[in-house]
Amino acid sequence: MDFQGYVNLVNKACCVMSIKKDKDDIGEIRIVCANDMYKKSMGEDRYHDNMLYSDLVPKDRKFDQFVYDTAIEGKPRHTYVETKALESWTDMILIPLVQDEEYGYCQFMFEFTKDPDPDRLANVNIDTAAEVIKNCAIFRSADNFLVALSSVTENLRKKSDAERCVVIGLQEEIKKVSVLSESIMDGYKPMREILPTIPYEVVTSWIDTVGDSNCVIVSTEADMVALEKRNPEWVKSLRHEEVYSICFYPMFQNQRPIGYLYVVNFDTMRLAEIKELIELTSFFTTSELITYNLMKKLEDMSSLDMLTGVANRNAMNNRVDQFVVDANLSHTPYGVVYIDLNGLKRVNDRYGHEAGDQMLLNGAQIITEVFRGDEVYRAGGDEFTVISFSNEEEFYAKVERLRDKMSYPNDITCAAGSYYAPIGGDIRKAMSIADAAMYLDKEVFYEEHPELKSR
C-alpha cells in the first residue's frame, strides 16, 4: 500500500504508524511516514520516516494501548486529551489500516488547541455523554459538595464495573491528604483505612509519576511492570492491596495538584470508554473541588482567629445559637470556662505589641493543650472561652490543670471562671456565671500582685 500517497491526501496533520506484533507486550511503535502538516507540527528538523514515535514525543502507555487497539485489534479510536508535554490539548483520531505477518498499521490524525475546547470535549459517545451530564447535574443541583461527590463516585464505580472509585484531596501547604469520597464493593477494605498507612512522600510521588501525561492507566501486568520501574513504592502498595488495574487522574489548580480521582480493578475490556468517562468527570470535578476548597477557606477565615489559630468570636456566637435552637444539644451536659490572660496591656506597653501577640499565642497553646478535644474560642482581646463536653469530674480536673500551668509565677498567668451544667440548660446563663467568676478571680489576683497591674 502507498502509505505516503495516502497521508498526502489528508488535509490534517496525519501519519501512518506501525506496531510490531508481540504476544507478551505492546510492541515497538514507529512512524512509517507523514504528510507535510504533520512534519511541520512536530518539527521537520526532528522528524524522519520510520522513526520510533518516542524519539519525537515522550512515550505514553495510554497512547501505546490506543495504537495497539487500532492497528492490531482493528478498533477505531478518538479522544481529546490534555497533552502536558506539548502544553496543549490534542484531538486524536486513529483508524485501522492493513496488517502483515509482522506489523499492524493505523492512520493517526491530530489537531492541537491551546485551551480546552468545549465542543470537542462534548464530542464523546452517547453513553459517556449521558453519564458526564448526569454527574454534572448532581454537582449543580446539590447543596453539599461532599454529598454530591459521594453520588458521583458511586456512579463512576458502577459504570466502570470497578472494585472502588476514590477521590483524594491534597493540601500541599500543610502536607495533608484525605479521602473526600469513595465507593467500594461490599467486602473490600475502605481507602480511609488504607491511606493512613501510605507515607505522604509516596502519595505526592504519584504526581511525578504522571509526568508529562495527564493520567496513569494500568490495564495489564505489563503496564504494572512499566509503572513499577518508575515508582516502585507506589506499585508495592498497589500490589499489597491486590490492585491489578487502575485508571488514575490528578486534578490541578494553577499547575498545583489538589487531588486525585481514580477507579481500581475496573473492566479492562472497556478501557477506552472508561478512560474517557473518568477523564471528563475529573475535568468537571476539579472545577467543583476548587470552588469547595475556596469556600472552605473563606469559612475557615471567618471562623478562625488568625493570630492564635483557635476559633474566633464569630464561631463562638454561632455555636451559642446552635445551643439555643437545638434542644438535644442544650440538654447535653457541658462545662464553660472563661479565661482572661493577666497583664497583656502591661506587656504591650513595656515590650511592644509583637511581644503581646506572642503572649496571646503562647496562652492559646496552653489552653488548647489542657482542653484537648474541647472547643476553644478567642472571645476577643485577651479573653478566651472553652466549651467542654467532658464529664463533670474530668472538666474540673482540666480547670485545675489550667490553673497550675497559668498561675503565678509562671511566665503567663490567667484568671479563670468555670461553670458545669450537669443536665444542660441555657448556655448564655452558664457563660454569664463563668464570666462573673473569672472577674472575681482576676480581682483576687491583682490584690495579691498589685505590682503586675497595668497603670
Short mmCIF file of C-alpha atoms in Angstrom, two decimals:
data_model
loop_
_atom_site.label_atom_id
_atom_site.label_comp_id
_atom_site.label_asym_id
_atom_site.label_seq_id
_atom_site.Cartn_x
_atom_site.Cartn_y
_atom_site.Cartn_z
CA MET A 1 0.00 0.00 0.00
CA ASP A 2 1.26 3.50 -0.87
CA PHE A 3 1.19 4.95 2.67
CA GLN A 4 2.90 8.19 1.65
CA GLY A 5 0.43 8.87 -1.11
CA TYR A 6 -2.37 8.07 1.30
CA VAL A 7 -1.33 10.55 4.03
CA ASN A 8 -0.65 13.25 1.43
CA LEU A 9 -4.37 13.21 0.59
CA VAL A 10 -5.34 14.12 4.18
CA ASN A 11 -5.81 17.84 4.95
CA LYS A 12 -4.93 17.44 8.64
CA ALA A 13 -1.67 16.53 10.34
CA CYS A 14 -1.53 12.82 9.56
CA CYS A 15 0.86 9.91 9.67
CA VAL A 16 0.83 6.15 9.38
CA MET A 17 2.06 4.28 12.43
CA SER A 18 3.23 0.70 12.63
CA ILE A 19 3.25 -1.53 15.69
CA LYS A 20 5.21 -4.72 15.88
CA LYS A 21 3.15 -7.74 16.81
CA ASP A 22 4.26 -9.03 20.20
CA LYS A 23 2.49 -11.78 22.14
CA ASP A 24 3.88 -10.72 25.51
CA ASP A 25 3.55 -6.93 25.39
CA ILE A 26 2.78 -3.97 23.18
CA GLY A 27 5.50 -3.94 20.52
CA GLU A 28 7.59 -1.02 19.31
CA ILE A 29 5.66 1.74 17.56
CA ARG A 30 7.13 3.62 14.63
CA ILE A 31 6.03 6.47 12.36
CA VAL A 32 6.17 4.93 8.90
CA CYS A 33 5.57 8.19 7.04
CA ALA A 34 3.81 11.53 7.48
CA ASN A 35 2.37 14.40 5.47
CA ASP A 36 3.85 17.89 5.46
CA MET A 37 1.34 19.22 8.03
CA TYR A 38 2.41 16.52 10.49
CA LYS A 39 6.12 17.21 9.95
CA LYS A 40 5.62 20.95 10.38
CA SER A 41 3.60 20.47 13.57
CA MET A 42 6.15 18.15 15.13
CA GLY A 43 9.30 19.87 13.82
CA GLU A 44 10.70 19.00 10.40
CA ASP A 45 14.28 19.05 11.70
CA ARG A 46 13.44 16.33 14.23
CA TYR A 47 11.38 14.06 12.01
CA HIS A 48 12.39 11.20 9.73
CA ASP A 49 10.43 8.29 8.31
CA ASN A 50 10.28 5.01 10.23
CA MET A 51 11.42 6.67 13.48
CA LEU A 52 10.23 5.48 16.89
CA TYR A 53 7.42 7.80 17.91
CA SER A 54 9.01 8.00 21.37
CA ASP A 55 12.02 9.76 19.79
CA LEU A 56 9.65 12.57 18.84
CA VAL A 57 7.38 12.81 21.91
CA PRO A 58 7.55 11.18 25.35
CA LYS A 59 6.43 7.57 25.40
CA ASP A 60 2.93 7.14 26.80
CA ARG A 61 1.45 3.75 27.72
CA LYS A 62 -2.08 5.04 27.12
CA PHE A 63 -1.21 6.08 23.60
CA ASP A 64 0.57 2.75 23.04
CA GLN A 65 -2.64 0.99 24.04
CA PHE A 66 -4.67 3.14 21.64
CA VAL A 67 -2.34 2.28 18.74
CA TYR A 68 -2.45 -1.40 19.67
CA ASP A 69 -6.25 -1.42 19.87
CA THR A 70 -6.49 0.25 16.47
CA ALA A 71 -3.67 -1.36 14.46
CA ILE A 72 -3.85 -4.87 15.93
CA GLU A 73 -7.42 -5.20 17.22
CA GLY A 74 -8.95 -3.17 14.40
CA LYS A 75 -10.85 -0.74 16.69
CA PRO A 76 -11.08 2.92 15.61
CA ARG A 77 -10.23 5.34 18.40
CA HIS A 78 -10.97 9.01 19.06
CA THR A 79 -10.04 11.08 22.09
CA TYR A 80 -9.48 14.69 23.08
CA VAL A 81 -6.94 14.97 25.86
CA GLU A 82 -4.59 17.37 27.57
CA THR A 83 -1.03 16.76 26.31
CA LYS A 84 1.10 18.27 29.04
CA ALA A 85 4.39 17.51 27.27
CA LEU A 86 3.30 19.78 24.41
CA GLU A 87 1.42 22.27 26.62
CA SER A 88 -1.74 21.83 24.58
CA TRP A 89 -4.91 19.80 24.14
CA THR A 90 -4.86 17.20 21.37
CA ASP A 91 -7.79 15.93 19.31
CA MET A 92 -6.67 12.47 18.12
CA ILE A 93 -8.24 10.07 15.64
CA LEU A 94 -6.81 6.59 14.94
CA ILE A 95 -8.16 4.44 12.08
CA PRO A 96 -7.11 0.81 11.42
CA LEU A 97 -5.30 0.02 8.17
CA VAL A 98 -3.84 -3.19 6.78
CA GLN A 99 -1.75 -5.76 8.64
CA ASP A 100 1.01 -8.09 7.54
CA GLU A 101 2.67 -11.01 9.29
CA GLU A 102 4.92 -8.81 11.43
CA TYR A 103 3.17 -5.43 11.80
CA GLY A 104 -0.19 -3.78 12.21
CA TYR A 105 -0.78 -0.29 10.79
CA CYS A 106 -3.06 2.62 11.57
CA GLN A 107 -3.71 6.14 10.41
CA PHE A 108 -3.11 8.77 13.08
CA MET A 109 -4.52 12.31 12.72
CA PHE A 110 -4.39 15.08 15.29
CA GLU A 111 -5.12 18.74 15.86
CA PHE A 112 -3.78 20.94 18.69
CA THR A 113 -5.75 23.51 20.68
CA LYS A 114 -4.06 25.70 23.27
CA ASP A 115 -7.04 25.66 25.64
CA PRO A 116 -9.74 23.02 26.14
CA ASP A 117 -12.46 23.33 23.51
CA PRO A 118 -15.96 22.71 24.96
CA ASP A 119 -17.26 21.45 21.61
CA ARG A 120 -14.50 18.88 21.35
CA LEU A 121 -14.90 17.85 24.98
CA ALA A 122 -18.57 17.22 24.24
CA ASN A 123 -17.72 15.07 21.22
CA VAL A 124 -17.93 11.73 23.01
CA ASN A 125 -20.06 8.63 22.62
CA ILE A 126 -23.67 8.97 23.70
CA ASP A 127 -23.35 6.74 26.79
CA THR A 128 -20.35 8.64 28.10
CA ALA A 129 -22.01 11.97 27.40
CA ALA A 130 -25.11 10.89 29.30
CA GLU A 131 -23.06 9.85 32.33
CA VAL A 132 -20.99 13.04 32.35
CA ILE A 133 -24.12 15.20 32.07
CA LYS A 134 -25.70 13.20 34.88
CA ASN A 135 -22.68 13.78 37.13
CA CYS A 136 -22.59 17.49 36.28
CA ALA A 137 -26.28 17.73 37.15
CA ILE A 138 -25.60 16.11 40.53
CA PHE A 139 -22.98 18.77 41.31
CA ARG A 140 -25.12 21.65 40.07
CA SER A 141 -28.25 20.64 41.99
CA ALA A 142 -26.62 19.69 45.31
CA ASP A 143 -26.34 21.94 48.35
CA ASN A 144 -23.42 19.96 49.73
CA PHE A 145 -20.31 19.22 47.65
CA LEU A 146 -19.28 16.12 49.61
CA VAL A 147 -22.77 14.61 49.35
CA ALA A 148 -22.78 15.23 45.60
CA LEU A 149 -19.27 13.82 45.26
CA SER A 150 -20.40 10.66 47.03
CA SER A 151 -23.13 10.16 44.41
CA VAL A 152 -20.70 10.82 41.56
CA THR A 153 -18.13 8.30 42.82
CA GLU A 154 -20.87 5.72 43.23
CA ASN A 155 -21.99 6.28 39.64
CA LEU A 156 -18.44 6.08 38.31
CA ARG A 157 -17.69 2.85 40.14
CA LYS A 158 -20.83 1.14 38.89
CA LYS A 159 -20.41 2.41 35.34
CA SER A 160 -16.81 1.19 35.29
CA ASP A 161 -17.64 -2.17 36.89
CA ALA A 162 -14.84 -1.28 39.30
CA GLU A 163 -13.99 -2.53 42.75
CA ARG A 164 -13.70 1.01 44.01
CA CYS A 165 -13.78 4.66 42.98
CA VAL A 166 -11.93 7.18 45.15
CA VAL A 167 -11.44 10.93 45.30
CA ILE A 168 -8.50 12.06 47.41
CA GLY A 169 -7.93 15.67 48.45
CA LEU A 170 -4.38 17.01 48.67
CA GLN A 171 -3.28 20.09 50.64
CA GLU A 172 0.41 20.54 49.92
CA GLU A 173 0.83 23.60 52.14
CA ILE A 174 0.04 21.57 55.28
CA LYS A 175 1.10 18.17 53.91
CA LYS A 176 -2.33 16.67 54.32
CA VAL A 177 -4.10 14.05 52.24
CA SER A 178 -7.62 12.87 52.90
CA VAL A 179 -10.29 10.72 51.30
CA LEU A 180 -13.03 13.11 50.19
CA SER A 181 -15.26 10.36 48.83
CA GLU A 182 -15.16 6.69 47.94
CA SER A 183 -17.46 3.98 46.67
CA ILE A 184 -16.42 0.38 47.21
CA MET A 185 -17.90 -3.05 46.60
CA ASP A 186 -19.07 -4.97 49.63
CA GLY A 187 -16.33 -6.85 51.44
CA TYR A 188 -13.43 -4.58 50.44
CA LYS A 189 -11.29 -2.52 52.79
CA PRO A 190 -12.12 1.21 52.68
CA MET A 191 -9.48 3.58 51.34
CA ARG A 192 -9.98 5.65 54.51
CA GLU A 193 -8.27 2.80 56.37
CA ILE A 194 -5.59 2.23 53.73
CA LEU A 195 -4.49 5.83 53.11
CA PRO A 196 -3.02 6.47 56.61
CA THR A 197 -0.64 3.52 56.04
CA ILE A 198 0.78 5.07 52.86
CA PRO A 199 3.65 7.53 53.52
CA TYR A 200 2.94 11.11 52.48
CA GLU A 201 6.00 11.04 50.21
CA VAL A 202 4.53 8.12 48.27
CA VAL A 203 1.22 9.94 47.78
CA THR A 204 2.96 13.07 46.48
CA SER A 205 5.19 10.97 44.21
CA TRP A 206 2.11 10.00 42.20
CA ILE A 207 2.20 13.41 40.50
CA ASP A 208 5.81 12.95 39.36
CA THR A 209 4.89 9.52 38.02
CA VAL A 210 2.15 11.02 35.86
CA GLY A 211 4.83 13.30 34.45
CA ASP A 212 4.08 14.78 31.04
CA SER A 213 0.98 12.64 30.65
CA ASN A 214 -2.38 13.57 32.15
CA CYS A 215 -3.11 10.24 33.82
CA VAL A 216 -1.83 6.81 34.79
CA ILE A 217 -3.53 3.75 33.35
CA VAL A 218 -2.70 0.16 34.25
CA SER A 219 -4.77 -2.45 32.46
CA THR A 220 -2.26 -5.31 32.11
CA GLU A 221 0.58 -6.85 34.08
CA ALA A 222 2.96 -5.32 31.54
CA ASP A 223 1.56 -1.89 32.43
CA MET A 224 2.11 -2.63 36.10
CA VAL A 225 5.71 -3.66 35.47
CA ALA A 226 6.30 -0.47 33.48
CA LEU A 227 4.82 1.60 36.32
CA GLU A 228 6.95 -0.30 38.83
CA LYS A 229 10.11 0.86 37.05
CA ARG A 230 9.03 4.49 37.50
CA ASN A 231 7.58 4.25 41.01
CA PRO A 232 8.35 1.00 42.85
CA GLU A 233 6.94 2.20 46.18
CA TRP A 234 3.56 3.02 44.65
CA VAL A 235 3.36 -0.34 42.89
CA LYS A 236 4.34 -2.03 46.13
CA SER A 237 1.30 -0.50 47.83
CA LEU A 238 -0.92 -1.34 44.83
CA ARG A 239 0.13 -4.98 44.85
CA HIS A 240 -0.32 -5.14 48.61
CA GLU A 241 -3.96 -4.08 48.16
CA GLU A 242 -4.38 -6.53 45.25
CA VAL A 243 -4.81 -3.83 42.63
CA TYR A 244 -4.38 -5.18 39.11
CA SER A 245 -5.85 -2.28 37.13
CA ILE A 246 -6.20 1.43 37.79
CA CYS A 247 -7.34 4.49 35.84
CA PHE A 248 -5.89 7.45 37.73
CA TYR A 249 -6.34 11.19 37.04
CA PRO A 250 -4.72 14.00 39.06
CA MET A 251 -6.61 17.27 39.49
CA PHE A 252 -4.76 20.60 39.32
CA GLN A 253 -5.29 24.24 40.23
CA ASN A 254 -2.75 26.67 38.78
CA GLN A 255 -0.38 23.81 37.97
CA ARG A 256 -0.52 22.56 41.58
CA PRO A 257 -2.12 19.21 42.46
CA ILE A 258 -5.23 19.44 44.64
CA GLY A 259 -6.47 15.86 44.42
CA TYR A 260 -6.81 12.56 42.60
CA LEU A 261 -9.77 10.76 41.04
CA TYR A 262 -9.39 7.10 40.14
CA VAL A 263 -11.07 3.73 39.76
CA VAL A 264 -9.47 0.44 40.75
CA ASN A 265 -9.89 -3.05 39.26
CA PHE A 266 -12.24 -1.95 36.51
CA ASP A 267 -13.48 -3.68 33.35
CA THR A 268 -10.29 -3.51 31.26
CA MET A 269 -12.13 -4.69 28.16
CA ARG A 270 -13.81 -1.27 28.14
CA LEU A 271 -10.61 0.67 28.74
CA ALA A 272 -11.16 3.41 26.13
CA GLU A 273 -14.74 4.07 27.27
CA ILE A 274 -13.84 4.12 30.97
CA LYS A 275 -10.77 6.32 30.38
CA GLU A 276 -12.96 8.83 28.56
CA LEU A 277 -15.57 8.79 31.32
CA ILE A 278 -13.06 9.22 34.17
CA GLU A 279 -11.14 11.90 32.29
CA LEU A 280 -14.17 14.07 31.55
CA THR A 281 -15.61 13.61 35.03
CA SER A 282 -12.27 14.60 36.59
CA PHE A 283 -12.35 17.76 34.45
CA PHE A 284 -15.64 18.88 35.99
CA THR A 285 -14.86 17.50 39.45
CA THR A 286 -11.70 19.62 39.52
CA SER A 287 -13.78 22.75 38.99
CA GLU A 288 -16.15 21.77 41.80
CA LEU A 289 -13.26 20.90 44.13
CA ILE A 290 -11.62 24.28 43.53
CA THR A 291 -14.88 26.02 44.47
CA TYR A 292 -15.28 23.78 47.54
CA ASN A 293 -11.72 24.50 48.71
CA LEU A 294 -12.24 28.23 48.24
CA MET A 295 -15.50 28.25 50.19
CA LYS A 296 -13.96 26.14 52.94
CA LYS A 297 -11.01 28.53 53.17
CA LEU A 298 -13.36 31.50 53.40
CA GLU A 299 -15.37 29.67 56.05
CA ASP A 300 -12.21 28.93 58.00
CA MET A 301 -11.10 32.56 57.72
CA SER A 302 -14.47 33.73 59.05
CA SER A 303 -14.40 31.33 61.99
CA LEU A 304 -10.72 31.20 62.97
CA ASP A 305 -8.64 33.71 64.89
CA MET A 306 -5.71 34.32 62.56
CA LEU A 307 -3.24 35.04 65.38
CA THR A 308 -3.81 32.10 67.70
CA GLY A 309 -5.41 29.54 65.38
CA VAL A 310 -8.35 28.86 67.72
CA ALA A 311 -11.96 29.62 66.80
CA ASN A 312 -12.95 33.27 66.88
CA ARG A 313 -15.84 35.18 68.45
CA ASN A 314 -17.98 34.78 65.33
CA ALA A 315 -17.66 31.00 65.60
CA MET A 316 -18.49 31.18 69.33
CA ASN A 317 -21.64 33.19 68.67
CA ASN A 318 -22.72 30.69 66.02
CA ARG A 319 -22.13 27.86 68.49
CA VAL A 320 -24.25 29.60 71.13
CA ASP A 321 -27.01 29.99 68.55
CA GLN A 322 -26.85 26.24 67.94
CA PHE A 323 -27.41 25.61 71.64
CA VAL A 324 -30.44 27.90 71.56
CA VAL A 325 -32.16 26.21 68.61
CA ASP A 326 -31.06 22.59 69.15
CA ALA A 327 -32.98 21.04 72.04
CA ASN A 328 -30.81 17.90 72.09
CA LEU A 329 -27.64 19.97 72.32
CA SER A 330 -28.94 22.24 75.06
CA HIS A 331 -29.94 19.21 77.16
CA THR A 332 -26.47 17.67 76.94
CA PRO A 333 -24.18 18.07 80.00
CA TYR A 334 -21.43 20.61 79.33
CA GLY A 335 -18.99 22.92 81.03
CA VAL A 336 -17.95 26.51 80.28
CA VAL A 337 -14.68 28.23 81.18
CA TYR A 338 -13.96 31.94 80.84
CA ILE A 339 -10.24 32.77 80.76
CA ASP A 340 -8.55 36.18 80.81
CA LEU A 341 -4.79 36.50 80.43
CA ASN A 342 -3.23 38.69 83.12
CA GLY A 343 -1.01 41.62 82.17
CA LEU A 344 -1.44 41.77 78.39
CA LYS A 345 -1.68 45.59 78.40
CA ARG A 346 1.42 45.79 80.58
CA VAL A 347 3.37 43.59 78.11
CA ASN A 348 2.14 45.65 75.15
CA ASP A 349 3.13 48.92 76.83
CA ARG A 350 6.55 47.75 78.00
CA TYR A 351 7.70 45.44 75.20
CA GLY A 352 5.50 46.24 72.21
CA HIS A 353 2.57 44.58 70.51
CA GLU A 354 4.74 41.88 68.95
CA ALA A 355 5.53 40.62 72.46
CA GLY A 356 1.84 40.90 73.33
CA ASP A 357 0.91 38.82 70.27
CA GLN A 358 3.41 36.17 71.29
CA MET A 359 1.88 36.12 74.77
CA LEU A 360 -1.59 35.55 73.25
CA LEU A 361 -0.25 32.77 71.03
CA ASN A 362 1.52 31.04 73.91
CA GLY A 363 -1.54 31.37 76.13
CA ALA A 364 -3.80 29.89 73.44
CA GLN A 365 -1.41 26.94 73.04
CA ILE A 366 -1.53 26.19 76.76
CA ILE A 367 -5.34 26.42 76.84
CA THR A 368 -5.67 24.19 73.77
CA GLU A 369 -3.28 21.65 75.25
CA VAL A 370 -5.15 21.48 78.56
CA PHE A 371 -8.58 21.35 76.93
CA ARG A 372 -7.58 18.96 74.16
CA GLY A 373 -10.68 17.76 72.31
CA ASP A 374 -12.82 20.64 73.63
CA GLU A 375 -13.93 23.82 71.85
CA VAL A 376 -11.60 26.77 72.42
CA TYR A 377 -12.56 30.29 71.28
CA ARG A 378 -10.80 33.63 71.44
CA ALA A 379 -13.70 35.80 72.59
CA GLY A 380 -11.71 38.99 72.00
CA GLY A 381 -8.59 40.78 73.22
CA ASP A 382 -7.05 38.70 76.00
CA GLU A 383 -10.22 36.67 76.69
CA PHE A 384 -10.77 33.02 75.79
CA THR A 385 -13.82 30.78 76.22
CA VAL A 386 -13.93 27.00 76.41
CA ILE A 387 -16.99 24.78 75.90
CA SER A 388 -16.37 21.24 77.07
CA PHE A 389 -18.49 18.10 76.86
CA SER A 390 -16.32 16.17 79.33
CA ASN A 391 -17.96 14.68 82.39
CA GLU A 392 -18.01 16.88 85.49
CA GLU A 393 -15.06 15.29 87.22
CA GLU A 394 -12.85 15.45 84.13
CA PHE A 395 -13.99 19.01 83.40
CA TYR A 396 -12.94 20.37 86.80
CA ALA A 397 -9.71 18.40 86.65
CA LYS A 398 -8.90 20.27 83.44
CA VAL A 399 -9.73 23.60 85.08
CA GLU A 400 -7.31 22.84 87.91
CA ARG A 401 -4.63 21.77 85.44
CA LEU A 402 -5.08 25.10 83.69
CA ARG A 403 -4.63 26.96 86.97
CA ASP A 404 -1.43 25.02 87.67
CA LYS A 405 0.02 25.88 84.28
CA MET A 406 -1.07 29.54 84.25
CA SER A 407 -0.68 30.68 87.87
CA TYR A 408 1.96 33.00 89.31
CA PRO A 409 4.98 32.86 88.99
CA ASN A 410 4.62 31.18 85.56
CA ASP A 411 5.51 33.42 82.60
CA ILE A 412 1.87 33.57 81.53
CA THR A 413 -0.88 33.77 84.12
CA CYS A 414 -4.64 33.97 83.82
CA ALA A 415 -7.85 34.47 85.71
CA ALA A 416 -10.42 31.73 85.13
CA GLY A 417 -14.06 31.19 85.99
CA SER A 418 -15.97 27.99 85.30
CA TYR A 419 -19.45 26.53 85.43
CA TYR A 420 -20.68 22.99 84.78
CA ALA A 421 -24.27 22.24 83.70
CA PRO A 422 -24.88 18.57 84.62
CA ILE A 423 -28.23 18.44 82.79
CA GLY A 424 -27.53 21.10 80.18
CA GLY A 425 -29.59 24.24 80.07
CA ASP A 426 -29.30 27.82 78.85
CA ILE A 427 -25.68 28.24 77.73
CA ARG A 428 -25.97 32.03 77.87
CA LYS A 429 -26.69 31.82 81.58
CA ALA A 430 -23.81 29.37 82.08
CA MET A 431 -21.43 31.71 80.25
CA SER A 432 -22.58 34.66 82.35
CA ILE A 433 -21.89 32.75 85.57
CA ALA A 434 -18.44 31.66 84.36
CA ASP A 435 -17.65 35.22 83.24
CA ALA A 436 -18.57 36.66 86.64
CA ALA A 437 -16.41 34.03 88.38
CA MET A 438 -13.49 34.92 86.13
CA TYR A 439 -13.68 38.63 87.09
CA LEU A 440 -13.70 37.72 90.78
CA ASP A 441 -10.63 35.55 90.21
CA LYS A 442 -8.90 38.45 88.44
CA GLU A 443 -9.63 40.83 91.32
CA VAL A 444 -8.10 38.37 93.79
CA PHE A 445 -5.01 38.03 91.58
CA TYR A 446 -4.33 41.77 91.43
CA GLU A 447 -4.98 42.16 95.13
CA GLU A 448 -2.24 39.63 95.72
CA HIS A 449 0.07 41.04 93.00
CA PRO A 450 -0.66 44.77 92.69
CA GLU A 451 2.76 45.34 91.12
CA LEU A 452 1.57 43.44 87.98
CA LYS A 453 -1.49 45.59 87.41
CA SER A 454 -1.30 47.94 84.42
CA ARG A 455 -1.28 51.59 85.36
#
